[in-house]
């Protein structure tokens, strides 16, 4: 076996790993990037990009359908599923090619294909060919879809997000297991493209929003068009002809079943740590085999020269967070033991459902409720939303009483992706409700809906006039 000493090994050439490598290069370190499967990243291959391509196709079908509302009738509307998936794959392949060429631009001596595992605290073996003695290791191995044991008998037939983009037509019937982000985005898109979709989830939440008022509203609104089986337990899954028969129990104990052409399992993702040999690192591990001590501001595990970046740490499994964590991990791997702390960005999460959902800043679940004022605004009568015929939605805004600073918001409604950006930027700037109300608002725009909610917050905070809390917001030490 060949042996080599390096400053740092980066395990995984996804978005986090590539960014870690870029920082190591910038720092002038001697590093090596190891990838087990293929270059191209999860985001481009089976994640953000192909899922948004499918959602874009569904949006186009919706737009034609909704045109009736405006007196515009398109005749002979047909969803050509083959063409839909052809475009998804064609465009997806362009994004993958971009990611591959970014990776292949790295010097050949700095990257290799092979499965890495620890054989000592900072000794990493790649397959059985190379042993690397490293001063620091960045683990950026990502995550994989979980397929629960109840699907064992049909494991090779069910779809996950890894395989769904290889479909060549829209299935006639589809069961989606899981109403989280992935299940909702993909299941709803396929439904809007013509599949008859049944969503099953053991919880009663639809999407990741944590505000109970929003969850109630979402269930009511989406329940009008989606077949939602919530709070259920899937008890059986077996092959039936060319499809799959599922059996499940309702919350009332009623046993139900259904036959589906396809089943998409979107029951969560698991960090890729199996077989990584983390037990050889000396790190304290929990019952799932994950390091017990991990710091999001440094990405370091305890005091060890081991850094965990991207989906593998399960902290905020989103692309922009994976990039940030890769950068932080790469920088710290190069500087170890002189570790730098980084202030993380304000949280921002968007679901490309229809209507969209988003969390900007603090979620409802993370608020200190004794200190927080909550106000809401509906999009049902909002001017611009009605003009566009997209007048469904609700935003809930959270501000702290003692300083009137906007802390967060949860949204469900038209163009939530854009409104959530404005709100998270305001949260990160520590803007008060009063300051936000002094910003310009054009007419008629969806942002006026936010203003309605902010005005309510100002009334509740009793800061409609004057600026009693404004000074507090900018005082030192806040
Ligand atoms: C369907 C779907 C839609 C999504 N949509 C969005 C979205 O709209 N917006 C958003 O922000 N995020 C989205 N995400 C999440 C986003 O894709 C991830 O947060 C991001 O891709 C994670 O990057 P990563 O570098 O951590 O992991 P990856 O890109 O998965 O990289 C990990 C790499 O490590 C390799 N590896 C694993 N084990 C080993 C080993 N032992 N040795 C060597 N290499 C190894 C893997 O082969 C892989 O290439 C979506 C995800 C999915 C699944």
Short mmCIF file of C-alpha atoms and ligand atoms in Angstrom, two decimals:
data_model
loop_
_atom_site.label_atom_id
_atom_site.label_comp_id
_atom_site.label_asym_id
_atom_site.label_seq_id
_atom_site.Cartn_x
_atom_site.Cartn_y
_atom_site.Cartn_z
CA UNK A 1 0.00 0.00 0.00
CA UNK A 2 1.21 3.45 -0.90
CA UNK A 3 1.66 5.93 1.98
CA UNK A 4 1.59 9.69 1.89
CA UNK A 5 1.66 12.51 4.44
CA UNK A 6 -0.49 15.59 3.82
CA UNK A 7 -1.68 18.65 5.73
CA UNK A 8 -5.33 17.79 5.15
CA UNK A 9 -7.62 15.19 3.60
CA UNK A 10 -11.09 16.20 2.45
CA UNK A 11 -13.48 13.24 2.29
CA UNK A 12 -16.29 13.83 -0.22
CA UNK A 13 -16.26 15.98 -3.36
CA UNK A 14 -19.72 17.48 -2.91
CA UNK A 15 -20.43 21.19 -2.42
CA UNK A 16 -18.98 21.23 1.11
CA UNK A 17 -15.86 19.25 0.15
CA UNK A 18 -15.12 21.36 -2.93
CA UNK A 19 -15.35 24.55 -0.88
CA UNK A 20 -13.14 23.10 1.85
CA UNK A 21 -10.58 22.22 -0.83
CA UNK A 22 -10.73 25.77 -2.21
CA UNK A 23 -9.89 27.20 1.24
CA UNK A 24 -7.04 24.74 1.74
CA UNK A 25 -5.61 25.73 -1.62
CA UNK A 26 -5.92 29.42 -0.71
CA UNK A 27 -4.01 28.75 2.51
CA UNK A 28 -1.19 27.05 0.60
CA UNK A 29 -1.74 23.70 2.34
CA UNK A 30 -0.82 20.27 0.97
CA UNK A 31 -4.25 18.61 0.64
CA UNK A 32 -6.05 15.75 -1.10
CA UNK A 33 -9.74 15.43 -2.00
CA UNK A 34 -11.19 11.89 -2.03
CA UNK A 35 -14.53 11.00 -3.62
CA UNK A 36 -16.15 7.56 -3.26
CA UNK A 37 -18.74 7.62 -6.02
CA UNK A 38 -18.55 10.24 -8.75
CA UNK A 39 -17.89 13.92 -9.19
CA UNK A 40 -20.84 16.21 -9.82
CA UNK A 41 -22.36 16.90 -6.34
CA UNK A 42 -25.72 15.89 -4.87
CA UNK A 43 -27.10 19.40 -5.48
CA UNK A 44 -26.59 19.16 -9.24
CA UNK A 45 -27.22 15.41 -9.71
CA UNK A 46 -30.19 14.50 -7.52
CA UNK A 47 -30.89 17.50 -5.30
CA UNK A 48 -31.63 21.20 -5.68
CA UNK A 49 -31.32 21.48 -9.44
CA UNK A 50 -33.30 18.52 -10.88
CA UNK A 51 -36.00 19.02 -8.23
CA UNK A 52 -36.40 22.67 -9.20
CA UNK A 53 -36.45 21.69 -12.88
CA UNK A 54 -39.37 19.37 -12.18
CA UNK A 55 -41.12 22.08 -10.15
CA UNK A 56 -40.58 24.53 -13.05
CA UNK A 57 -42.36 22.11 -15.40
CA UNK A 58 -45.24 21.82 -12.93
CA UNK A 59 -45.43 25.62 -12.66
CA UNK A 60 -45.73 25.83 -16.45
CA UNK A 61 -48.61 23.31 -16.44
CA UNK A 62 -50.29 25.24 -13.61
CA UNK A 63 -49.95 28.53 -15.44
CA UNK A 64 -51.82 27.11 -18.44
CA UNK A 65 -54.49 25.67 -16.18
CA UNK A 66 -54.84 28.91 -14.19
CA UNK A 67 -55.10 31.01 -17.34
CA UNK A 68 -58.86 30.21 -17.40
CA UNK A 69 -59.27 32.50 -14.43
CA UNK A 70 -58.26 35.43 -16.64
CA UNK A 71 -60.56 34.45 -19.49
CA UNK A 72 -57.81 32.79 -21.46
CA UNK A 73 -58.55 29.32 -22.71
CA UNK A 74 -55.82 27.08 -24.08
CA UNK A 75 -57.19 24.09 -25.95
CA UNK A 76 -55.83 20.56 -25.99
CA UNK A 77 -53.50 20.92 -23.03
CA UNK A 78 -51.33 17.88 -22.71
CA UNK A 79 -48.44 17.06 -20.39
CA UNK A 80 -45.87 15.16 -22.40
CA UNK A 81 -44.17 13.36 -19.54
CA UNK A 82 -41.35 12.07 -21.69
CA UNK A 83 -40.52 15.61 -22.82
CA UNK A 84 -40.80 16.88 -19.23
CA UNK A 85 -38.27 14.35 -17.95
CA UNK A 86 -36.07 14.82 -21.03
CA UNK A 87 -35.71 18.51 -20.19
CA UNK A 88 -35.18 17.81 -16.50
CA UNK A 89 -32.32 15.46 -17.37
CA UNK A 90 -30.89 17.61 -20.16
CA UNK A 91 -30.66 20.69 -17.94
CA UNK A 92 -29.60 18.60 -14.94
CA UNK A 93 -26.76 17.17 -17.01
CA UNK A 94 -25.57 20.69 -17.83
CA UNK A 95 -25.38 21.54 -14.12
CA UNK A 96 -23.61 18.24 -13.38
CA UNK A 97 -21.13 18.87 -16.19
CA UNK A 98 -20.37 22.29 -14.64
CA UNK A 99 -19.74 20.73 -11.23
CA UNK A 100 -17.58 17.98 -12.77
CA UNK A 101 -15.49 20.47 -14.69
CA UNK A 102 -15.01 22.57 -11.51
CA UNK A 103 -13.72 19.42 -9.81
CA UNK A 104 -11.55 18.32 -12.70
CA UNK A 105 -9.95 21.75 -12.87
CA UNK A 106 -8.31 20.85 -9.56
CA UNK A 107 -4.82 19.46 -10.20
CA UNK A 108 -4.96 15.68 -10.74
CA UNK A 109 -2.52 15.20 -7.85
CA UNK A 110 -5.02 16.87 -5.49
CA UNK A 111 -8.03 14.62 -6.16
CA UNK A 112 -8.78 10.94 -6.42
CA UNK A 113 -11.68 8.50 -6.66
CA UNK A 114 -11.91 5.94 -3.89
CA UNK A 115 -13.73 5.22 -0.63
CA UNK A 116 -12.07 6.76 2.41
CA UNK A 117 -12.20 5.50 5.99
CA UNK A 118 -10.32 6.24 9.17
CA UNK A 119 -7.83 3.66 10.39
CA UNK A 120 -6.41 5.96 13.09
CA UNK A 121 -7.24 9.33 14.68
CA UNK A 122 -6.10 11.23 11.56
CA UNK A 123 -5.00 8.38 9.34
CA UNK A 124 -7.26 7.78 6.38
CA UNK A 125 -7.15 4.80 4.07
CA UNK A 126 -8.50 5.07 0.52
CA UNK A 127 -9.78 1.66 -0.64
CA UNK A 128 -6.79 -0.62 -0.02
CA UNK A 129 -4.40 1.37 -2.17
CA UNK A 130 -3.36 4.50 -0.29
CA UNK A 131 -2.84 5.41 3.35
CA UNK A 132 -2.82 9.10 4.21
CA UNK A 133 -1.27 10.45 7.33
CA UNK A 134 -2.97 13.84 7.76
CA UNK A 135 -2.61 16.74 10.17
CA UNK A 136 -6.36 17.46 9.76
CA UNK A 137 -9.37 15.81 8.13
CA UNK A 138 -12.52 17.41 6.69
CA UNK A 139 -15.45 15.00 6.58
CA UNK A 140 -17.91 16.18 3.93
CA UNK A 141 -19.60 12.90 3.04
CA UNK A 142 -23.18 14.23 2.73
CA UNK A 143 -26.31 12.21 3.46
CA UNK A 144 -28.47 9.54 1.81
CA UNK A 145 -32.22 8.86 1.66
CA UNK A 146 -33.58 6.58 4.38
CA UNK A 147 -35.81 3.70 3.26
CA UNK A 148 -37.51 2.28 6.39
CA UNK A 149 -37.53 -1.53 6.90
CA UNK A 150 -41.26 -1.81 6.10
CA UNK A 151 -40.24 -1.34 2.44
CA UNK A 152 -37.66 -4.16 2.51
CA UNK A 153 -39.68 -6.46 0.23
CA UNK A 154 -39.93 -3.76 -2.45
CA UNK A 155 -36.67 -1.95 -1.79
CA UNK A 156 -35.55 -2.33 -5.40
CA UNK A 157 -38.88 -1.01 -6.70
CA UNK A 158 -39.48 2.09 -4.62
CA UNK A 159 -38.18 5.44 -5.74
CA UNK A 160 -36.15 7.86 -3.68
CA UNK A 161 -34.92 11.30 -4.71
CA UNK A 162 -31.82 9.48 -6.02
CA UNK A 163 -33.87 7.70 -8.72
CA UNK A 164 -36.99 9.76 -9.35
CA UNK A 165 -35.37 11.95 -12.01
CA UNK A 166 -34.71 8.87 -14.14
CA UNK A 167 -38.46 8.34 -14.72
CA UNK A 168 -39.41 8.53 -18.36
CA UNK A 169 -43.03 9.47 -17.83
CA UNK A 170 -45.33 10.82 -15.14
CA UNK A 171 -46.76 7.84 -13.22
CA UNK A 172 -50.53 7.48 -13.20
CA UNK A 173 -50.60 6.90 -9.47
CA UNK A 174 -47.98 7.68 -6.86
CA UNK A 175 -47.71 7.28 -3.10
CA UNK A 176 -45.32 9.69 -1.44
CA UNK A 177 -44.02 8.60 1.94
CA UNK A 178 -43.21 11.74 3.88
CA UNK A 179 -44.59 15.27 3.71
CA UNK A 180 -41.26 16.95 4.44
CA UNK A 181 -39.52 19.25 1.98
CA UNK A 182 -38.42 16.60 -0.51
CA UNK A 183 -41.70 14.64 -0.48
CA UNK A 184 -43.80 17.76 -0.80
CA UNK A 185 -41.78 19.39 -3.58
CA UNK A 186 -41.49 16.26 -5.73
CA UNK A 187 -44.90 14.76 -4.94
CA UNK A 188 -46.76 18.00 -5.53
CA UNK A 189 -44.87 18.66 -8.76
CA UNK A 190 -45.70 15.18 -10.10
CA UNK A 191 -49.33 15.71 -9.01
CA UNK A 192 -49.48 19.02 -10.86
CA UNK A 193 -48.10 17.20 -13.91
CA UNK A 194 -50.96 14.71 -13.82
CA UNK A 195 -50.11 11.90 -11.38
CA UNK A 196 -52.76 10.93 -8.84
CA UNK A 197 -50.77 11.38 -5.65
CA UNK A 198 -51.42 10.14 -2.11
CA UNK A 199 -49.19 11.56 0.61
CA UNK A 200 -48.64 9.45 3.74
CA UNK A 201 -46.88 10.67 6.85
CA UNK A 202 -46.70 9.38 10.40
CA UNK A 203 -46.81 12.99 11.64
CA UNK A 204 -49.58 15.49 11.00
CA UNK A 205 -47.30 18.27 9.76
CA UNK A 206 -47.15 19.18 6.10
CA UNK A 207 -43.79 20.77 5.30
CA UNK A 208 -41.20 22.03 7.79
CA UNK A 209 -43.00 25.11 9.19
CA UNK A 210 -43.21 24.94 12.97
CA UNK A 211 -45.90 27.55 13.68
CA UNK A 212 -49.07 25.67 14.70
CA UNK A 213 -51.32 28.35 13.15
CA UNK A 214 -49.53 27.97 9.83
CA UNK A 215 -49.63 24.19 10.01
CA UNK A 216 -53.42 24.36 10.59
CA UNK A 217 -53.82 26.73 7.66
CA UNK A 218 -51.55 24.67 5.37
CA UNK A 219 -53.42 21.46 6.12
CA UNK A 220 -56.71 23.19 5.28
CA UNK A 221 -55.46 24.78 2.07
CA UNK A 222 -53.44 21.86 0.72
CA UNK A 223 -56.05 19.38 1.93
CA UNK A 224 -58.41 20.87 -0.70
CA UNK A 225 -56.27 19.60 -3.56
CA UNK A 226 -53.93 16.98 -2.12
CA UNK A 227 -54.83 13.54 -0.86
CA UNK A 228 -53.22 13.75 2.59
CA UNK A 229 -53.10 10.71 4.84
CA UNK A 230 -51.57 12.17 8.00
CA UNK A 231 -50.72 10.57 11.33
CA UNK A 232 -50.68 7.15 9.68
CA UNK A 233 -48.40 4.13 10.05
CA UNK A 234 -47.38 2.27 6.91
CA UNK A 235 -47.62 -1.38 7.91
CA UNK A 236 -46.98 -3.27 4.69
CA UNK A 237 -45.50 -2.85 1.24
CA UNK A 238 -45.57 -5.61 -1.36
CA UNK A 239 -45.23 -5.99 -5.09
CA UNK A 240 -48.57 -6.02 -6.94
CA UNK A 241 -48.32 -6.56 -10.69
CA UNK A 242 -46.08 -3.79 -11.98
CA UNK A 243 -46.86 -1.60 -9.01
CA UNK A 244 -46.77 -1.68 -5.22
CA UNK A 245 -49.54 -2.32 -2.71
CA UNK A 246 -49.27 -0.39 0.54
CA UNK A 247 -51.20 -1.01 3.75
CA UNK A 248 -51.44 1.63 6.46
CA UNK A 249 -53.26 2.33 9.68
CA UNK A 250 -55.07 5.63 10.23
CA UNK A 251 -54.79 7.51 13.55
CA UNK A 252 -58.19 6.02 14.46
CA UNK A 253 -56.82 2.51 13.93
CA UNK A 254 -58.62 1.95 10.64
CA UNK A 255 -56.66 -0.28 8.26
CA UNK A 256 -56.43 1.08 4.71
CA UNK A 257 -54.62 0.01 1.58
CA UNK A 258 -53.92 1.20 -1.92
CA UNK A 259 -52.14 0.10 -5.06
CA UNK A 260 -49.74 2.53 -6.69
CA UNK A 261 -47.78 2.48 -9.91
CA UNK A 262 -44.87 4.13 -8.08
CA UNK A 263 -43.94 4.80 -4.46
CA UNK A 264 -41.58 7.65 -3.64
CA UNK A 265 -39.98 7.23 -0.22
CA UNK A 266 -39.02 10.65 1.14
CA UNK A 267 -38.82 9.68 4.80
CA UNK A 268 -35.72 11.68 5.64
CA UNK A 269 -31.99 11.47 5.05
CA UNK A 270 -29.20 9.94 7.11
CA UNK A 271 -25.63 11.33 7.43
CA UNK A 272 -23.12 9.19 5.49
CA UNK A 273 -20.98 7.95 8.37
CA UNK A 274 -21.50 4.18 8.04
CA UNK A 275 -18.21 2.49 7.18
CA UNK A 276 -16.25 5.71 7.72
CA UNK A 277 -14.46 4.24 10.75
CA UNK A 278 -15.27 7.20 13.02
CA UNK A 279 -14.73 4.85 15.97
CA UNK A 280 -11.03 4.88 15.07
CA UNK A 281 -10.77 8.65 15.54
CA UNK A 282 -11.08 8.61 19.33
CA UNK A 283 -14.03 11.02 19.08
CA UNK A 284 -16.89 10.44 21.49
CA UNK A 285 -19.80 9.12 19.41
CA UNK A 286 -23.53 8.98 20.14
CA UNK A 287 -25.79 5.98 19.58
CA UNK A 288 -26.13 6.88 15.87
CA UNK A 289 -22.35 6.91 15.49
CA UNK A 290 -22.19 10.71 15.21
CA UNK A 291 -19.60 12.84 17.06
CA UNK A 292 -21.12 14.10 20.34
CA UNK A 293 -19.24 17.41 20.23
CA UNK A 294 -19.46 19.55 17.10
CA UNK A 295 -19.32 23.33 16.91
CA UNK A 296 -21.27 25.04 14.10
CA UNK A 297 -19.06 28.14 14.34
CA UNK A 298 -15.86 26.21 13.66
CA UNK A 299 -17.21 22.89 12.26
CA UNK A 300 -14.69 21.22 14.60
CA UNK A 301 -15.46 17.96 16.44
CA UNK A 302 -14.46 18.52 20.07
CA UNK A 303 -10.80 19.55 20.17
CA UNK A 304 -9.73 17.13 17.44
CA UNK A 305 -8.28 18.14 14.06
CA UNK A 306 -11.46 16.74 12.49
CA UNK A 307 -14.06 18.97 10.83
CA UNK A 308 -17.58 18.03 9.77
CA UNK A 309 -19.07 20.10 6.95
CA UNK A 310 -22.31 19.96 4.95
CA UNK A 311 -25.23 17.54 5.19
CA UNK A 312 -23.17 14.98 7.10
CA UNK A 313 -23.46 17.03 10.30
CA UNK A 314 -27.27 17.32 9.89
CA UNK A 315 -27.12 20.87 11.30
CA UNK A 316 -28.81 22.73 8.43
CA UNK A 317 -28.83 20.41 5.41
CA UNK A 318 -29.07 23.12 2.76
CA UNK A 319 -26.77 24.04 -0.07
CA UNK A 320 -25.71 27.51 1.07
CA UNK A 321 -24.96 26.14 4.54
CA UNK A 322 -22.89 23.29 3.06
CA UNK A 323 -20.83 25.85 1.15
CA UNK A 324 -20.29 28.01 4.25
CA UNK A 325 -19.38 25.00 6.37
CA UNK A 326 -16.98 23.74 3.71
CA UNK A 327 -15.23 27.12 3.69
CA UNK A 328 -15.04 27.24 7.50
CA UNK A 329 -13.81 23.63 7.71
CA UNK A 330 -11.16 24.13 5.02
CA UNK A 331 -9.88 27.30 6.64
CA UNK A 332 -9.72 25.70 10.08
CA UNK A 333 -8.14 22.48 8.79
CA UNK A 334 -5.35 24.65 7.35
CA UNK A 335 -4.93 26.72 10.55
CA UNK A 336 -5.31 23.94 13.13
CA UNK A 337 -4.79 24.25 16.11
CA UNK A 338 -5.38 28.03 15.74
CA UNK A 339 -9.10 27.66 15.05
CA UNK A 340 -11.19 30.62 13.81
CA UNK A 341 -14.81 31.11 14.89
CA UNK A 342 -17.36 32.32 12.35
CA UNK A 343 -20.72 33.95 12.95
CA UNK A 344 -23.19 31.93 10.92
CA UNK A 345 -25.72 33.52 8.60
CA UNK A 346 -29.34 34.05 9.61
CA UNK A 347 -31.29 30.86 8.94
CA UNK A 348 -33.24 30.74 5.68
CA UNK A 349 -35.16 27.78 4.36
CA UNK A 350 -37.47 27.67 1.35
CA UNK A 351 -39.81 24.96 0.14
CA UNK A 352 -40.68 25.04 -3.55
CA UNK A 353 -44.18 23.77 -2.96
CA UNK A 354 -47.23 25.52 -4.42
CA UNK A 355 -47.77 27.89 -2.69
CA UNK A 356 -44.23 28.12 -1.39
CA UNK A 357 -43.24 27.87 2.27
CA UNK A 358 -40.32 29.53 4.03
CA UNK A 359 -38.69 30.13 7.37
CA UNK A 360 -36.66 33.36 7.65
CA UNK A 361 -34.60 33.89 10.79
CA UNK A 362 -35.88 32.17 13.90
CA UNK A 363 -38.60 29.60 13.48
CA UNK A 364 -41.64 29.70 15.75
CA UNK A 365 -40.35 26.60 17.55
CA UNK A 366 -37.07 28.31 18.46
CA UNK A 367 -38.61 31.50 19.90
CA UNK A 368 -38.50 32.59 23.51
CA UNK A 369 -42.27 32.88 23.68
CA UNK A 370 -42.29 34.92 26.91
CA UNK A 371 -40.40 37.72 25.14
CA UNK A 372 -41.98 37.53 21.70
CA UNK A 373 -44.87 39.28 20.01
CA UNK A 374 -46.47 37.50 17.05
CA UNK A 375 -48.56 39.10 14.31
CA UNK A 376 -49.86 37.76 11.03
CA UNK A 377 -51.14 38.87 7.66
CA UNK A 378 -53.22 36.89 5.22
CA UNK A 379 -52.71 36.96 1.47
CA UNK A 380 -56.33 36.02 0.78
CA UNK A 381 -57.45 39.64 0.34
CA UNK A 382 -54.03 41.10 -0.44
CA UNK A 383 -54.21 43.34 -3.50
CA UNK A 384 -51.43 42.01 -5.71
CA UNK A 385 -52.06 38.38 -4.75
CA UNK A 386 -55.70 38.79 -5.87
CA UNK A 387 -54.62 40.53 -9.09
CA UNK A 388 -52.50 37.47 -9.92
CA UNK A 389 -55.16 35.01 -8.81
CA UNK A 390 -52.73 33.61 -6.25
CA UNK A 391 -54.47 34.93 -3.16
CA UNK A 392 -53.80 32.08 -0.76
CA UNK A 393 -51.32 32.40 2.05
CA UNK A 394 -50.36 33.57 5.49
CA UNK A 395 -47.24 35.15 6.98
CA UNK A 396 -46.50 35.10 10.71
CA UNK A 397 -43.93 37.58 12.02
CA UNK A 398 -42.01 37.40 15.29
CA UNK A 399 -40.41 40.35 17.16
CA UNK A 400 -39.01 40.66 20.66
CA UNK A 401 -40.97 42.96 22.98
CA UNK A 402 -38.05 44.57 24.78
CA UNK A 403 -36.26 45.86 21.68
CA UNK A 404 -38.84 45.53 18.85
CA UNK A 405 -36.31 43.66 16.68
CA UNK A 406 -37.73 41.34 14.05
CA UNK A 407 -36.43 37.88 14.96
CA UNK A 408 -38.03 35.68 12.38
CA UNK A 409 -40.98 34.76 10.24
CA UNK A 410 -42.70 31.75 8.78
CA UNK A 411 -44.56 32.05 5.49
CA UNK A 412 -46.83 30.10 3.22
CA UNK A 413 -47.93 31.93 0.14
CA UNK A 414 -47.14 33.42 -3.27
CA UNK A 415 -43.45 34.11 -3.99
CA UNK A 416 -42.46 33.20 -0.43
CA UNK A 417 -38.93 32.58 -1.77
CA UNK A 418 -38.48 36.31 -2.38
CA UNK A 419 -40.36 37.62 0.67
CA UNK A 420 -38.33 35.28 2.88
CA UNK A 421 -35.09 36.72 1.51
CA UNK A 422 -36.21 40.26 2.42
CA UNK A 423 -37.22 39.12 5.88
CA UNK A 424 -34.06 37.15 6.60
CA UNK A 425 -31.93 40.08 5.45
CA UNK A 426 -33.89 42.34 7.84
CA UNK A 427 -33.43 39.82 10.67
CA UNK A 428 -29.70 39.60 10.01
CA UNK A 429 -29.49 43.42 10.01
CA UNK A 430 -31.28 43.35 13.39
CA UNK A 431 -33.89 45.74 12.04
CA UNK A 432 -36.69 46.89 14.31
CA UNK A 433 -40.28 46.71 13.20
CA UNK A 434 -40.33 50.53 13.07
CA UNK A 435 -37.29 50.68 10.79
CA UNK A 436 -38.77 48.09 8.49
CA UNK A 437 -41.95 50.16 8.24
CA UNK A 438 -39.88 53.15 7.13
CA UNK A 439 -38.60 51.26 4.09
CA UNK A 440 -40.23 52.05 0.70
CA UNK A 441 -43.12 49.83 -0.38
CA UNK A 442 -44.27 50.09 -3.97
CA UNK A 443 -47.91 49.53 -4.92
CA UNK A 444 -49.35 47.06 -5.73
CA UNK A 445 -46.84 44.41 -4.64
CA UNK A 446 -46.81 41.36 -2.38
CA UNK A 447 -44.45 43.17 0.00
CA UNK A 448 -47.45 45.27 1.04
CA UNK A 449 -48.73 42.06 2.62
CA UNK A 450 -45.63 42.00 4.79
CA UNK A 451 -46.25 45.63 5.69
CA UNK A 452 -49.75 44.76 6.92
CA UNK A 453 -48.22 42.19 9.27
CA UNK A 454 -45.48 44.60 10.39
CA UNK A 455 -48.06 47.31 11.14
CA UNK A 456 -49.94 44.84 13.31
CA UNK A 457 -46.71 43.97 15.09
CA UNK A 458 -46.00 47.68 15.66
CA UNK A 459 -49.48 48.15 17.13
CA UNK A 460 -49.02 45.17 19.44
CA UNK A 461 -45.58 46.45 20.46
CA UNK A 462 -47.14 49.91 20.91
CA UNK A 463 -44.55 51.58 18.72
CA UNK A 464 -46.85 52.93 16.03
CA UNK A 465 -45.65 56.46 16.61
CA UNK A 466 -42.31 57.70 17.87
CA UNK A 467 -39.39 55.37 18.26
CA UNK A 468 -39.12 54.38 21.91
CA UNK A 469 -37.34 51.12 21.20
CA UNK A 470 -35.19 52.27 18.31
CA UNK A 471 -32.19 53.30 20.42
CA UNK A 472 -32.22 50.02 22.25
CA UNK A 473 -31.91 48.19 18.95
CA UNK A 474 -28.59 49.80 18.12
CA UNK A 475 -27.15 50.05 21.62
CA UNK A 476 -23.77 48.39 22.17
CA UNK A 477 -23.72 44.86 23.41
CA UNK A 478 -27.09 43.90 21.95
C1 LIG B 1 -34.24 16.30 -3.66
C2 LIG B 1 -33.41 17.34 -2.96
C3 LIG B 1 -33.67 18.67 -3.17
C4 LIG B 1 -32.90 19.63 -2.55
N1 LIG B 1 -33.20 20.94 -2.78
C5 LIG B 1 -32.49 21.90 -2.17
C6 LIG B 1 -32.76 23.27 -2.41
O1 LIG B 1 -33.66 23.62 -3.18
N2 LIG B 1 -32.01 24.19 -1.78
C7 LIG B 1 -31.02 23.84 -0.90
O2 LIG B 1 -30.37 24.73 -0.33
N3 LIG B 1 -30.72 22.54 -0.66
C8 LIG B 1 -31.43 21.58 -1.28
N4 LIG B 1 -31.11 20.25 -1.06
C9 LIG B 1 -30.00 19.94 -0.13
C10 LIG B 1 -28.63 20.08 -0.83
O3 LIG B 1 -28.63 19.32 -2.00
C11 LIG B 1 -27.55 19.60 0.13
O4 LIG B 1 -27.60 20.40 1.30
C12 LIG B 1 -26.14 19.68 -0.44
O5 LIG B 1 -26.07 19.11 -1.71
C13 LIG B 1 -25.16 18.97 0.52
O6 LIG B 1 -23.85 19.01 0.02
P1 LIG B 1 -22.70 18.14 0.72
O7 LIG B 1 -21.41 18.59 0.14
O8 LIG B 1 -22.87 18.14 2.19
O9 LIG B 1 -22.99 16.64 0.27
P2 LIG B 1 -22.85 15.88 -1.22
O10 LIG B 1 -22.96 16.87 -2.29
O11 LIG B 1 -23.80 14.78 -1.09
O12 LIG B 1 -21.36 15.38 -1.17
C14 LIG B 1 -20.95 14.30 -0.38
C15 LIG B 1 -19.97 13.46 -1.20
O13 LIG B 1 -19.25 12.60 -0.33
C16 LIG B 1 -19.03 11.38 -0.99
N5 LIG B 1 -18.70 10.35 0.01
C17 LIG B 1 -19.53 9.77 0.91
N6 LIG B 1 -18.85 8.88 1.66
C18 LIG B 1 -17.56 8.90 1.23
C19 LIG B 1 -16.38 8.21 1.61
N7 LIG B 1 -16.39 7.33 2.61
N8 LIG B 1 -15.23 8.46 0.95
C20 LIG B 1 -15.19 9.38 -0.05
N9 LIG B 1 -16.29 10.06 -0.45
C21 LIG B 1 -17.46 9.84 0.18
C22 LIG B 1 -20.34 11.15 -1.73
O14 LIG B 1 -20.18 10.22 -2.79
C23 LIG B 1 -20.67 12.56 -2.21
O15 LIG B 1 -20.17 12.82 -3.50
C24 LIG B 1 -31.85 19.26 -1.69
C25 LIG B 1 -31.56 17.91 -1.48
C26 LIG B 1 -32.33 16.95 -2.11
C27 LIG B 1 -32.01 15.49 -1.89
#
